[in-house]
mmCIF file of C-alpha atoms in Angstrom:
data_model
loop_
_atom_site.group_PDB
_atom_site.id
_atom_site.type_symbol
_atom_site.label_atom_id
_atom_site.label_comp_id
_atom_site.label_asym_id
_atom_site.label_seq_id
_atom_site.Cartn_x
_atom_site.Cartn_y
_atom_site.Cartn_z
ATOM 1 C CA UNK A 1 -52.497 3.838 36.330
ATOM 2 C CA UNK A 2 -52.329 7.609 37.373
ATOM 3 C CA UNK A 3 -52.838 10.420 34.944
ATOM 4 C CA UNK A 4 -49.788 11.822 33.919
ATOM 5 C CA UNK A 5 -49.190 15.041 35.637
ATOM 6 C CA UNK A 6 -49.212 17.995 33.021
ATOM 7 C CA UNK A 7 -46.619 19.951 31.871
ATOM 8 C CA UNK A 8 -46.175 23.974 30.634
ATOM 9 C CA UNK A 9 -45.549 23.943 27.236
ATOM 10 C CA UNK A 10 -44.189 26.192 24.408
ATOM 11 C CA UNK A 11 -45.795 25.990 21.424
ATOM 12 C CA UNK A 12 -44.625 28.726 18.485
ATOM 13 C CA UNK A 13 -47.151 30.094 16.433
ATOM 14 C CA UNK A 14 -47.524 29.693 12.813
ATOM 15 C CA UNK A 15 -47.946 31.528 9.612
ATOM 16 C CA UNK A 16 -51.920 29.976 9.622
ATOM 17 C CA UNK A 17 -51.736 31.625 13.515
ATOM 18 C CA UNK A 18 -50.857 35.280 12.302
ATOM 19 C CA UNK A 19 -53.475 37.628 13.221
ATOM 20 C CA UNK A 20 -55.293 34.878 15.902
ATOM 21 C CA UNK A 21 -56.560 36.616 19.236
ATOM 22 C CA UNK A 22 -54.370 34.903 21.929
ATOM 23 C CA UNK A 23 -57.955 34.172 24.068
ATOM 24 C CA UNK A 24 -59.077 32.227 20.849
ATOM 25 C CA UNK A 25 -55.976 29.874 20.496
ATOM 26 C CA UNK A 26 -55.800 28.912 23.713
ATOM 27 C CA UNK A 27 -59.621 28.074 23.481
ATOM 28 C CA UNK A 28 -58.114 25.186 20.845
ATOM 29 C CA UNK A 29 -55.127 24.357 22.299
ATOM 30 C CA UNK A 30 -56.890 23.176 25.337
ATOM 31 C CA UNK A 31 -59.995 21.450 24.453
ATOM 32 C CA UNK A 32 -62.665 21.042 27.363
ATOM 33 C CA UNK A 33 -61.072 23.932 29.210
ATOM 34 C CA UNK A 34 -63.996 26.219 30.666
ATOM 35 C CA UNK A 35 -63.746 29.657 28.792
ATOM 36 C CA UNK A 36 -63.756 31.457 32.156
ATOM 37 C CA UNK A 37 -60.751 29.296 33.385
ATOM 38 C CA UNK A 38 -58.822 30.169 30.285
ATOM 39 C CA UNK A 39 -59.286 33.667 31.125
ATOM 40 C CA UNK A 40 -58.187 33.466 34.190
ATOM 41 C CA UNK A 41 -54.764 32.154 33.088
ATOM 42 C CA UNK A 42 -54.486 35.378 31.172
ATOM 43 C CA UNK A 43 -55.223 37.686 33.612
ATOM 44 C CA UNK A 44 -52.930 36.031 36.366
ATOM 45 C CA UNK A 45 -50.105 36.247 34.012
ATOM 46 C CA UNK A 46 -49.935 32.512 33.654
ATOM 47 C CA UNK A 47 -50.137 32.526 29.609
ATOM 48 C CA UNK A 48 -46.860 34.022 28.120
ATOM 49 C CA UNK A 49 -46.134 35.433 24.925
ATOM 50 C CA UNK A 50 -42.269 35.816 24.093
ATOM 51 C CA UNK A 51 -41.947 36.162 27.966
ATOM 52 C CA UNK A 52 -44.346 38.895 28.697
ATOM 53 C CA UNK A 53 -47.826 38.843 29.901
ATOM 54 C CA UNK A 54 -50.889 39.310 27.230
ATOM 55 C CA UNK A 55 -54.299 40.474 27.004
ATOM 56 C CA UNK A 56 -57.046 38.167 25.940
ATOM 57 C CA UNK A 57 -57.026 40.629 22.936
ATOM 58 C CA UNK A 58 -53.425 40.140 22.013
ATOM 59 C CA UNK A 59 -53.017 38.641 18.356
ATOM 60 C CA UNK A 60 -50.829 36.149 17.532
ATOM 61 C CA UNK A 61 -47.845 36.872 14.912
ATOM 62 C CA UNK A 62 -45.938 34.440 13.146
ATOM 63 C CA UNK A 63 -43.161 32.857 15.262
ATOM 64 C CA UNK A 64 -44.245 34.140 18.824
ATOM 65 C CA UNK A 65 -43.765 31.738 21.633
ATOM 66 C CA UNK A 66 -45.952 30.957 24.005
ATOM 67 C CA UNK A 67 -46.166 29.805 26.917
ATOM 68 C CA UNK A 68 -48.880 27.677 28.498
ATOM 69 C CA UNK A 69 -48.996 26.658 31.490
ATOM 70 C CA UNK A 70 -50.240 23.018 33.210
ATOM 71 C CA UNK A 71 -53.422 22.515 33.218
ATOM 72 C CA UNK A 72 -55.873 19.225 33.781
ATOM 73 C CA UNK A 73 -58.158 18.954 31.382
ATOM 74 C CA UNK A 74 -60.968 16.691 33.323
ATOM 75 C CA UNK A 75 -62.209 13.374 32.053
ATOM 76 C CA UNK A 76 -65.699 14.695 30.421
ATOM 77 C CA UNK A 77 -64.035 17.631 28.404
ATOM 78 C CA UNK A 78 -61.573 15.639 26.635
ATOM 79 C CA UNK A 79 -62.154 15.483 22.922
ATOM 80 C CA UNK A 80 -64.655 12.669 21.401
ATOM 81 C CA UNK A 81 -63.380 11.356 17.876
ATOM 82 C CA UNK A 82 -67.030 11.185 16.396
ATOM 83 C CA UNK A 83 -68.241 7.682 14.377
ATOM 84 C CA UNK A 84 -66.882 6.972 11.513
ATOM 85 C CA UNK A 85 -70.504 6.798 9.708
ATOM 86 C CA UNK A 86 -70.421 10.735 10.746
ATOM 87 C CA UNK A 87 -67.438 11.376 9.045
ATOM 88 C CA UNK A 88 -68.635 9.525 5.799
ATOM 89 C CA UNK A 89 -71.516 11.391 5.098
ATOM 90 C CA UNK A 90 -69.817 14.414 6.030
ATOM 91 C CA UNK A 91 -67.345 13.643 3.210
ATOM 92 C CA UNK A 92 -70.264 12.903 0.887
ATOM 93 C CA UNK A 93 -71.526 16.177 1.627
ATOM 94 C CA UNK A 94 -68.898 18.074 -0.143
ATOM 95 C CA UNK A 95 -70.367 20.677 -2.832
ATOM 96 C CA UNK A 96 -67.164 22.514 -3.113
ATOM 97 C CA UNK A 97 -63.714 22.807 -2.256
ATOM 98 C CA UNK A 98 -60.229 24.972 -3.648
ATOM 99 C CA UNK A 99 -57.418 25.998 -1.912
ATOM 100 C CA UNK A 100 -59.242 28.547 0.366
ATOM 101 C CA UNK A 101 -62.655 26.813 1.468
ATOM 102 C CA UNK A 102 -64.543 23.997 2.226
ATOM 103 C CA UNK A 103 -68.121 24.095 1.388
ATOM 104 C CA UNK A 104 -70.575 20.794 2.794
ATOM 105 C CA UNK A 105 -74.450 20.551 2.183
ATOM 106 C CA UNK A 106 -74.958 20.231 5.821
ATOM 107 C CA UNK A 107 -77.440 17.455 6.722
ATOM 108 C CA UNK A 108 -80.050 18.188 9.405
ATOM 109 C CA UNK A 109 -79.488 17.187 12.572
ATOM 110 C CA UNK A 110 -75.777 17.965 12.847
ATOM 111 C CA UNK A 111 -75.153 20.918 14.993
ATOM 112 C CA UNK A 112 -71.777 23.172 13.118
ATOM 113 C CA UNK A 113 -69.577 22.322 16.629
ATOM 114 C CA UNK A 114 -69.861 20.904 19.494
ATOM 115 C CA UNK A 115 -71.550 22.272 22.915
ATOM 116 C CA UNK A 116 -73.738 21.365 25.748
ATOM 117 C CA UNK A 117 -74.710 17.957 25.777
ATOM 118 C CA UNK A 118 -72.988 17.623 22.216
ATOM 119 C CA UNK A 119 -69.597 15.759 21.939
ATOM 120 C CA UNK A 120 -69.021 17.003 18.605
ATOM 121 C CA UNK A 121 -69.934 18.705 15.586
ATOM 122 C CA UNK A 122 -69.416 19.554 11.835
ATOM 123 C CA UNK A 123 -66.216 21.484 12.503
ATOM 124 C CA UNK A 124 -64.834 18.609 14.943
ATOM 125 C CA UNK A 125 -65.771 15.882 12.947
ATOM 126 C CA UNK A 126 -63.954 17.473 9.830
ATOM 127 C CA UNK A 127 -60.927 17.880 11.959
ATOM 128 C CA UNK A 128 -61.050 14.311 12.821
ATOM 129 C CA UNK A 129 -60.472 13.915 9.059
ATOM 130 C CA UNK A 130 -56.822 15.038 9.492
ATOM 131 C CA UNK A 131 -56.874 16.588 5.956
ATOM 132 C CA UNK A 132 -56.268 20.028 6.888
ATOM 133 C CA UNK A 133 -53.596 22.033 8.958
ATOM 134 C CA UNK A 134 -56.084 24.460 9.173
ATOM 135 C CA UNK A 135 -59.904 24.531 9.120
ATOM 136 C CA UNK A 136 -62.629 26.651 10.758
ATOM 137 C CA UNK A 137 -65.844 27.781 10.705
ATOM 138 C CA UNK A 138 -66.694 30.881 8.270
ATOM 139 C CA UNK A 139 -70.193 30.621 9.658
ATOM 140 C CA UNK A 140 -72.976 28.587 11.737
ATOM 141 C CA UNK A 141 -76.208 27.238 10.644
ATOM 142 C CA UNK A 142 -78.774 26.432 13.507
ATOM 143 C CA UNK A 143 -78.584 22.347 13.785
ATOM 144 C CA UNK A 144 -82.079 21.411 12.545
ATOM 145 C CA UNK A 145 -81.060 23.491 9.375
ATOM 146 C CA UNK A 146 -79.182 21.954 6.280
ATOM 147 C CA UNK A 147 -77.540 23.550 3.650
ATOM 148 C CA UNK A 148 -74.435 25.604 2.384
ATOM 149 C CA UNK A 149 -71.699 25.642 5.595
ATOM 150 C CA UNK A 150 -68.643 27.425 4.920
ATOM 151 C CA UNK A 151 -65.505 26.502 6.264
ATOM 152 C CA UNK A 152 -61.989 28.514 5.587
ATOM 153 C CA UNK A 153 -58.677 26.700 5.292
ATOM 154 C CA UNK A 154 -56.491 29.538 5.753
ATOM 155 C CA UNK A 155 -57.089 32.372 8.242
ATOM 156 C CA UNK A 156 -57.056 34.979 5.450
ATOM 157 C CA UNK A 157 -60.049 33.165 3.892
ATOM 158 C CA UNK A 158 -61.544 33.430 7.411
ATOM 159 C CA UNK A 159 -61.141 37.204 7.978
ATOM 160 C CA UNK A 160 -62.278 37.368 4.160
ATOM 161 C CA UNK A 161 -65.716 35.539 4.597
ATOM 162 C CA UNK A 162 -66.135 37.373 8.102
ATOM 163 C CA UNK A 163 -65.743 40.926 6.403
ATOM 164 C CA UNK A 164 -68.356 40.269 4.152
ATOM 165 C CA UNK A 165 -70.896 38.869 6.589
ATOM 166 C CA UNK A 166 -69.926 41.615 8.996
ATOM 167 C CA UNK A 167 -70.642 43.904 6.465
ATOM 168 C CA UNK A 168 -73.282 43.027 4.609
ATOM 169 C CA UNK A 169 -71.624 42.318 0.894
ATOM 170 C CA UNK A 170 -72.187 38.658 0.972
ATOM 171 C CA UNK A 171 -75.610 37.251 -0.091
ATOM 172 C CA UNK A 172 -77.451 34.331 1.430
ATOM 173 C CA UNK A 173 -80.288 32.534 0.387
ATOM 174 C CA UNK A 174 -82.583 30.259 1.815
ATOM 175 C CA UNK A 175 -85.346 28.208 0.951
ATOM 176 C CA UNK A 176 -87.916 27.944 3.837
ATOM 177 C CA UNK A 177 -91.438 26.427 4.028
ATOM 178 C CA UNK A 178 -93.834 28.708 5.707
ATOM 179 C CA UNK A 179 -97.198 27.300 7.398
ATOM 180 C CA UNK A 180 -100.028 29.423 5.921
ATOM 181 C CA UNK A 181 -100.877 30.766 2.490
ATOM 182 C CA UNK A 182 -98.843 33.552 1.545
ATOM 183 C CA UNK A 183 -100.668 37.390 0.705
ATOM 184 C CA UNK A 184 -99.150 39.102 -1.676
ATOM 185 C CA UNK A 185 -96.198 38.883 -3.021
ATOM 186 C CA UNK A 186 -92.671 39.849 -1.258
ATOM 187 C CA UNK A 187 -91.981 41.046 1.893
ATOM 188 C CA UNK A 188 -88.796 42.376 3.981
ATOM 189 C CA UNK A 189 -89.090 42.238 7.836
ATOM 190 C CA UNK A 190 -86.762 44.624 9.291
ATOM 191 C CA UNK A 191 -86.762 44.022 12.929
ATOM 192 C CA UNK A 192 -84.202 43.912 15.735
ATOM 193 C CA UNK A 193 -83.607 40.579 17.651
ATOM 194 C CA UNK A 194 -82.284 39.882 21.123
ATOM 195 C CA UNK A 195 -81.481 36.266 22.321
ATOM 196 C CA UNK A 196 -81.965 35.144 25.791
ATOM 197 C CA UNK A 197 -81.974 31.735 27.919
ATOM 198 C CA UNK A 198 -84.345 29.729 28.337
ATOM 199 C CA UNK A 199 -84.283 27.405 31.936
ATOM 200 C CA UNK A 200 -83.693 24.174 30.244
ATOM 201 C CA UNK A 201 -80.351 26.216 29.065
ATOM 202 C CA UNK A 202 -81.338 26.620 25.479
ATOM 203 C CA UNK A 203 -81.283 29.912 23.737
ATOM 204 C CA UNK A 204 -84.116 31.532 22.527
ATOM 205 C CA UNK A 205 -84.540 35.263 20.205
ATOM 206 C CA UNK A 206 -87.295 37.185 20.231
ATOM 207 C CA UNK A 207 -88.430 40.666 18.852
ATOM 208 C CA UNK A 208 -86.800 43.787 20.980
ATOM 209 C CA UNK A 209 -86.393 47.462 19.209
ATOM 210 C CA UNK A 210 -84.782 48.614 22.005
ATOM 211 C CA UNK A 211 -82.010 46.000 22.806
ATOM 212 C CA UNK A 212 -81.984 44.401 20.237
ATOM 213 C CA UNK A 213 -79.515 43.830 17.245
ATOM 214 C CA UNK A 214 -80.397 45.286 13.726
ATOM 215 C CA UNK A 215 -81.214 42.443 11.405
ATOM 216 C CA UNK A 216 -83.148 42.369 8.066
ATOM 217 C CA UNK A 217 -84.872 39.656 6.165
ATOM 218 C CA UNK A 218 -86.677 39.226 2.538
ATOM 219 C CA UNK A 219 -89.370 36.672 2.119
ATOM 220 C CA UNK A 220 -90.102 35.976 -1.441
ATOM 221 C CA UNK A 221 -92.951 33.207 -2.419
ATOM 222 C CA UNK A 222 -91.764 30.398 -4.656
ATOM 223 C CA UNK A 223 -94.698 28.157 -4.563
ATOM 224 C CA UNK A 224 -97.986 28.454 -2.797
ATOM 225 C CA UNK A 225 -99.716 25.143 -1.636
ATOM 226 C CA UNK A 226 -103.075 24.817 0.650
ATOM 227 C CA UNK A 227 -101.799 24.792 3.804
ATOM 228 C CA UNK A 228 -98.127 26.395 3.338
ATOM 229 C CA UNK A 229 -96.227 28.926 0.840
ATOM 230 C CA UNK A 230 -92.536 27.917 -0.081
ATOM 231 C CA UNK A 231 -90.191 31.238 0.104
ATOM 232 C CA UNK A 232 -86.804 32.088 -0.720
ATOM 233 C CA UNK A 233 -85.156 34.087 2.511
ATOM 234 C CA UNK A 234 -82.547 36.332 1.591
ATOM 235 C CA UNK A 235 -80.711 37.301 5.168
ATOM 236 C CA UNK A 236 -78.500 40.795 4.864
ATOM 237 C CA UNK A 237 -77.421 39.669 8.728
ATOM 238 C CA UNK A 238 -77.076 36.712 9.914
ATOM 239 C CA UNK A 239 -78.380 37.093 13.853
ATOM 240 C CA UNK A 240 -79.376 33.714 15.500
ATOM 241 C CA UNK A 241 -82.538 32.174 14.742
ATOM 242 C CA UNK A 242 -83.435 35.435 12.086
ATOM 243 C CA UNK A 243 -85.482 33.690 9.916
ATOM 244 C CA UNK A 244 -87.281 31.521 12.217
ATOM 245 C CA UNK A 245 -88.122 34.391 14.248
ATOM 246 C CA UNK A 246 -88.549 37.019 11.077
ATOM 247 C CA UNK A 247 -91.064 34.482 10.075
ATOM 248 C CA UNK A 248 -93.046 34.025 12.776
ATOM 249 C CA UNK A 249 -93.150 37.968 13.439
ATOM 250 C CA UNK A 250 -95.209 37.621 10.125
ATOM 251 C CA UNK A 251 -97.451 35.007 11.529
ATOM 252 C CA UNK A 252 -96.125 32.142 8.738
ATOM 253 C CA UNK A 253 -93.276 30.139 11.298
ATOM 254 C CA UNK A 254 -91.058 27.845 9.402
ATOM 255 C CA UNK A 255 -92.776 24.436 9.051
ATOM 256 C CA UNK A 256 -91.636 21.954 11.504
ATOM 257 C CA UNK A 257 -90.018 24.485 13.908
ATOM 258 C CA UNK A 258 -90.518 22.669 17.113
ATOM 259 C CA UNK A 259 -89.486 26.145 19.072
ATOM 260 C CA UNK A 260 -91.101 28.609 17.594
ATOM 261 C CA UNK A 261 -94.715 28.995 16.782
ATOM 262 C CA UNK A 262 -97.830 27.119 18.292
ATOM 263 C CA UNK A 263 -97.931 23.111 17.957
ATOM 264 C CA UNK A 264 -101.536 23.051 16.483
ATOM 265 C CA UNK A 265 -99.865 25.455 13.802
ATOM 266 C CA UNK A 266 -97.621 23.058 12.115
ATOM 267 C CA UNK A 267 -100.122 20.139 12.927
ATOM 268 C CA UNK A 268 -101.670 20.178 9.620
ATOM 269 C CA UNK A 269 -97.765 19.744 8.077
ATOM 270 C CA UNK A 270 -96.727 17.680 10.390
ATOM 271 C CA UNK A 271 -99.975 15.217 9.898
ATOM 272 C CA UNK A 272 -98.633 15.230 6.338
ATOM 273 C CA UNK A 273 -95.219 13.738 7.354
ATOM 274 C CA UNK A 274 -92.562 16.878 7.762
ATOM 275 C CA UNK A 275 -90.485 15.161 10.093
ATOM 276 C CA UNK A 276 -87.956 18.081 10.282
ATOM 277 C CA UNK A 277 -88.104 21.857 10.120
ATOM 278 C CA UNK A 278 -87.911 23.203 6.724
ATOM 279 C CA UNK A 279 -85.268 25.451 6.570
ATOM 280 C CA UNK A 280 -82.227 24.875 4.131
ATOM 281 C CA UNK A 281 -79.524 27.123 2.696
ATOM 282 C CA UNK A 282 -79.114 26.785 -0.920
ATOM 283 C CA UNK A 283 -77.082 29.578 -2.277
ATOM 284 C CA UNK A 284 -73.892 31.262 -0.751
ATOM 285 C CA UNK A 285 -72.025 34.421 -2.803
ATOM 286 C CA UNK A 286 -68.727 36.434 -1.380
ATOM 287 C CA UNK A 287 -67.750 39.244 -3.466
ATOM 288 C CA UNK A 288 -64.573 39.479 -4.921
ATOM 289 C CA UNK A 289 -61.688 40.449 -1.978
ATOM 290 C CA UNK A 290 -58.197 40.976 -2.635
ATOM 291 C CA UNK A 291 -56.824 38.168 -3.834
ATOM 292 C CA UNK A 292 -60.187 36.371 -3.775
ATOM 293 C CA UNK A 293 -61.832 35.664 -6.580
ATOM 294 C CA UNK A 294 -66.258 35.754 -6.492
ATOM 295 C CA UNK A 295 -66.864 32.631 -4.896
ATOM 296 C CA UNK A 296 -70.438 31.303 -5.848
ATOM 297 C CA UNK A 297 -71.874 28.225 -4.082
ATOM 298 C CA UNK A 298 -75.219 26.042 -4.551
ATOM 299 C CA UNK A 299 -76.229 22.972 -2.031
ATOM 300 C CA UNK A 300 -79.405 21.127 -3.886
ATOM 301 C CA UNK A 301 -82.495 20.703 -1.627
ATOM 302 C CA UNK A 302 -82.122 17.296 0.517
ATOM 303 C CA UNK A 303 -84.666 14.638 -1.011
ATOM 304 C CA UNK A 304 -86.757 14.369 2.063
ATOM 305 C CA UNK A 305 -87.814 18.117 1.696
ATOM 306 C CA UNK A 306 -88.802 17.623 -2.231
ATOM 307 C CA UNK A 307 -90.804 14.543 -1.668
ATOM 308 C CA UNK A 308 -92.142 16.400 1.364
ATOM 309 C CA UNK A 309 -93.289 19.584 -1.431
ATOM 310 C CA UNK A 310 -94.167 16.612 -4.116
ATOM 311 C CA UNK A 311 -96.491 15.251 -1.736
ATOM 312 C CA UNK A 312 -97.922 18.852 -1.761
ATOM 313 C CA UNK A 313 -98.357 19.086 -4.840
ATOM 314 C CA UNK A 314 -100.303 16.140 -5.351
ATOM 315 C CA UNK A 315 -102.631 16.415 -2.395
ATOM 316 C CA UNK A 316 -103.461 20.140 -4.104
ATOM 317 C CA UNK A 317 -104.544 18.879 -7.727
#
């Protein structure tokens, strides 16, 4: 049976729309649709809004039409309702939700959206819930990390958590097992990152003072075992990969952190049965915003990673 042919449509934009880049909703309202091809629409004039032409920059207000035109969203980009197992445990993961946010204790292993060579992720699989007229992600946590995710159920809750990380009010904790015994007591790293390509397509940040983005890092020591020192990371940015590569800029890489730092490094861990980087986000704070009450936010440590430090323990006595 053919494909039905597709049509322009007119879709008006709602109060949950108000203040939405054009370039960004038309990223969701055709899912699979190369970015470049969606800019293309907009510069040829093809994308409407109340019958004039926009700029990918255009925001949305509430009750503009607009207009998009057919397009043929190929086979491979069309969405992929993830398993219903995935959307269980998601649902179990809930720490926290009221009329503004939804907070999960991310497992490891589930990238926050979906990508290259990933169908789906967090934010699509909690769409696939159908609970929410709205949701989005306030932030991203690297996929081998678990922890506190934030996600915003109104758009002013989005632009409220985004001020804050933009601007450094929020604070972030994390609880990261470093390879190495610990000197001292704590340190900050304050050193700029830039993130580049690597051939196989994945991304990769390293060190770069001259191109690269401001981003600062405190490493405090929680427990110190023979062979690793457990540290609370307190991020004032929140640059890709920070910690991983703040980390290893101070020789201690985060246990189990199969891209960064040597393999015979994380052997001795690894021996001991770390089957997953150790790197988890426990504690979340927003300041108070407006209308927006403190919001405080706590995601216990996953029981594979306290076995994993119990085992420590034991081996040291």
């Amino acid at each position: 049976m053919p494909a039905e042919k597709p049509q322009v449509r007119h879709v008006r934009a709602k109060a949950q729309d108000a203040g939405q880049r054009i370039d960004n909703f038309l990223l969701k309202q055709l899912p699979g649709v190369p970015k470049s091809h969606v800019y293309r629409l907009l510069r040829s004039g093809q994308v409407r809004i109340n019958g004039g032409r926009a700029k990918p920059e255009r925001k949305l207000e509430e009750g503009d039409e607009i207009r998009i035109p057919p397009v043929r969203v190929a086979e491979k980009g069309e969405a992929v309702r993830p398993p219903d197992e995935v959307l269980k445990r998601l649902k179990e993961s809930i720490v926290h939700e009221d009329a503004h946010y939804l907070v999960i204790n991310k497992p490891a292993g589930y990238a926050s959206h979906g990508g290259t060579g990933l169908p789906y992720g967090v934010i699509e699989a909690i769409r696939a819930w159908n609970s929410y007229e709205f949701i989005e992600l306030a932030h991203r946590l690297d996929r081998d990390t678990s922890g506190v995710l934030l996600l915003a159920k109104t758009r002013p809750a989005l632009l409220r958590a985004q001020r804050a990380f933009m601007h450094g009010t929020s604070d972030k904790r994390y609880f990261a097992l470093l390879c190495g015994r610990w000197k001292g007591e704590a340190r900050d790293v304050d050193a700029a990152l830039v993130k580049s390509r690597l051939e196989s397509g994945e991304s990769y940040v390293e060190l770069d003072e001259e191109d690269g983005k401001p981003s600062k890092s405190r490493f405090t020591p929680q427990a110190r075992y023979k062979e690793a020192t457990l540290c609370e990371v307190e991020i004032f940015s929140g640059r890709t990969h920070q910690i991983r590569v703040h980390s290893l800029a101070l020789g201690h890489p985060v246990a189990g952190d199969r891209k960064y730092g040597e393999r015979e490094v994380h052997k001795p861990l690894r021996d001991r049965g770390l089957k997953r980087m150790f790197l988890h986000s426990h504690f979340l704070e927003l300041p108070a915003d407006g209308e927006f009450a403190k919001l405080i936010v706590a995601a216990p440590m996953p029981d594979e990673l306290r076995d994993f430090l119990n085992g420590l323990s034991q081996a040291a006595r």
